[in-house]
Amino acid sequence: MSTPSGFDELIHPSTRLSVVALLAATEWADFPFIRDSLSLSDSALSKQLHTLEEAGYLEIRKEGGGRKRRTKVRLTSRGRTAFEGHVAALRAIVEGAGPAAAAAPATESAAAASGTGPQQQRAEAGR
């Protein structure tokens, strides 16, 4: 199976996907809110934000100074488009697995109806 159009290797790792999904639901988010929502350390979150910012997916804004300095983050339009494309690609992958997954239960039902289901097969193997 080929990778669907829109699948984004940069967003795909679970931590980055979680960050982008959280930001997709809001206009701006404070660094502590993201960190606490995703149970990440400051350094782990900073690294992921930096990677996404370098790709042009995030805008990071620092406000205030000294101890009152706040870091706010938002998805750029490029980041939002990439996220939406990635979600669509993941849906295509999951839906592509649907017919094969749906066939398995039907096969098991047919085997059970014919008396050759897993329990019957185990019983016969024990003879």
Short mmCIF file of C-alpha atoms in Angstrom, two decimals, residues 3-126:
data_model
loop_
_atom_site.label_atom_id
_atom_site.label_comp_id
_atom_site.label_asym_id
_atom_site.label_seq_id
_atom_site.Cartn_x
_atom_site.Cartn_y
_atom_site.Cartn_z
CA THR A 3 1.42 6.32 1.43
CA PRO A 4 -1.61 8.53 0.79
CA SER A 5 -1.20 12.08 -0.38
CA GLY A 6 -1.01 14.49 2.53
CA PHE A 7 0.75 12.11 4.93
CA ASP A 8 3.26 14.30 6.77
CA GLU A 9 6.32 12.58 8.24
CA LEU A 10 7.14 15.70 10.27
CA ILE A 11 3.77 15.77 12.03
CA HIS A 12 3.35 12.00 12.35
CA PRO A 13 5.43 11.27 15.50
CA SER A 14 2.97 11.04 18.37
CA THR A 15 4.28 13.98 20.38
CA ARG A 16 4.23 16.36 17.41
CA LEU A 17 0.85 15.07 16.30
CA SER A 18 -0.50 15.73 19.81
CA VAL A 19 0.94 19.26 19.82
CA VAL A 20 -0.51 20.10 16.42
CA ALA A 21 -3.90 18.55 17.25
CA LEU A 22 -4.08 20.58 20.45
CA LEU A 23 -3.16 23.78 18.61
CA ALA A 24 -5.64 23.06 15.82
CA ALA A 25 -8.45 23.48 18.34
CA THR A 26 -7.42 26.99 19.39
CA GLU A 27 -6.09 30.28 18.07
CA TRP A 28 -3.20 30.69 20.56
CA ALA A 29 -2.04 28.50 23.44
CA ASP A 30 0.32 29.27 26.31
CA PHE A 31 3.41 27.10 26.68
CA PRO A 32 2.43 25.85 30.18
CA PHE A 33 -1.02 24.85 28.92
CA ILE A 34 0.47 22.76 26.10
CA ARG A 35 3.12 21.26 28.39
CA ASP A 36 0.62 20.29 31.07
CA SER A 37 -2.05 19.07 28.64
CA LEU A 38 0.42 16.70 26.99
CA SER A 39 2.40 15.80 30.15
CA LEU A 40 5.70 16.88 28.62
CA SER A 41 8.79 18.39 30.18
CA ASP A 42 9.75 21.93 29.24
CA SER A 43 12.73 20.69 27.23
CA ALA A 44 10.76 18.01 25.36
CA LEU A 45 8.07 20.49 24.39
CA SER A 46 10.60 23.16 23.41
CA LYS A 47 12.35 20.72 21.09
CA GLN A 48 9.11 19.74 19.35
CA LEU A 49 7.95 23.34 19.03
CA HIS A 50 11.30 24.36 17.56
CA THR A 51 11.11 21.56 14.95
CA LEU A 52 7.58 22.56 13.96
CA GLU A 53 8.49 26.24 13.89
CA GLU A 54 11.46 25.58 11.57
CA ALA A 55 9.07 23.86 9.17
CA GLY A 56 6.83 26.92 9.18
CA TYR A 57 4.00 25.09 10.94
CA LEU A 58 4.02 27.21 14.11
CA GLU A 59 4.41 30.79 15.18
CA ILE A 60 5.95 31.31 18.60
CA ARG A 61 5.53 34.65 20.32
CA LYS A 62 7.27 35.68 23.52
CA GLU A 63 5.58 38.42 25.54
CA GLY A 64 6.66 40.36 28.60
CA GLY A 65 10.02 40.14 30.26
CA GLY A 66 11.84 38.71 33.23
CA ARG A 67 9.83 36.38 35.41
CA LYS A 68 6.59 37.40 33.68
CA ARG A 69 7.72 36.33 30.23
CA ARG A 70 5.06 34.25 28.47
CA THR A 71 5.45 32.05 25.43
CA LYS A 72 2.40 31.72 23.19
CA VAL A 73 2.10 29.34 20.26
CA ARG A 74 -0.25 29.04 17.31
CA LEU A 75 -0.51 27.04 14.12
CA THR A 76 0.26 28.95 10.95
CA SER A 77 -2.00 28.50 7.94
CA ARG A 78 0.69 26.21 6.52
CA GLY A 79 0.66 24.15 9.73
CA ARG A 80 -3.13 23.94 9.76
CA THR A 81 -3.17 22.81 6.11
CA ALA A 82 -0.47 20.20 6.83
CA PHE A 83 -2.40 18.91 9.85
CA GLU A 84 -5.67 18.65 7.93
CA GLY A 85 -3.89 16.83 5.09
CA HIS A 86 -2.24 14.44 7.53
CA VAL A 87 -5.53 13.66 9.27
CA ALA A 88 -7.14 12.99 5.86
CA ALA A 89 -4.24 10.68 4.95
CA LEU A 90 -4.59 8.78 8.24
CA ARG A 91 -8.32 8.38 7.60
CA ALA A 92 -7.57 7.03 4.11
CA ILE A 93 -5.15 4.50 5.60
CA VAL A 94 -7.70 3.36 8.19
CA GLU A 95 -10.53 3.21 5.68
CA GLY A 96 -8.30 1.27 3.30
CA ALA A 97 -7.94 -1.38 5.96
CA GLY A 98 -11.71 -1.53 6.42
CA PRO A 99 -12.66 -4.14 3.79
CA ALA A 100 -9.92 -6.54 4.90
CA ALA A 101 -10.87 -6.08 8.54
CA ALA A 102 -14.56 -6.55 7.71
CA ALA A 103 -13.81 -9.78 5.82
CA ALA A 104 -12.13 -11.41 8.84
CA PRO A 105 -15.21 -11.46 11.07
CA ALA A 106 -17.31 -12.75 8.14
CA THR A 107 -14.82 -15.58 7.61
CA GLU A 108 -14.92 -16.46 11.31
CA SER A 109 -18.74 -16.41 11.22
CA ALA A 110 -18.77 -18.74 8.24
CA ALA A 111 -16.32 -21.08 9.99
CA ALA A 112 -18.46 -21.09 13.12
CA ALA A 113 -21.59 -21.82 11.09
CA SER A 114 -19.88 -24.75 9.40
CA GLY A 115 -18.66 -26.11 12.73
CA THR A 116 -15.01 -25.45 11.94
CA GLY A 117 -14.51 -22.39 14.15
CA PRO A 118 -11.48 -21.95 16.44
CA GLN A 119 -13.04 -23.97 19.28
CA GLN A 120 -13.94 -26.83 16.96
CA GLN A 121 -10.48 -26.74 15.39
CA ARG A 122 -8.80 -26.83 18.85
CA ALA A 123 -11.00 -29.72 19.90
CA GLU A 124 -10.09 -31.68 16.77
CA ALA A 125 -6.39 -30.90 17.22
CA GLY A 126 -6.53 -32.41 20.73
#
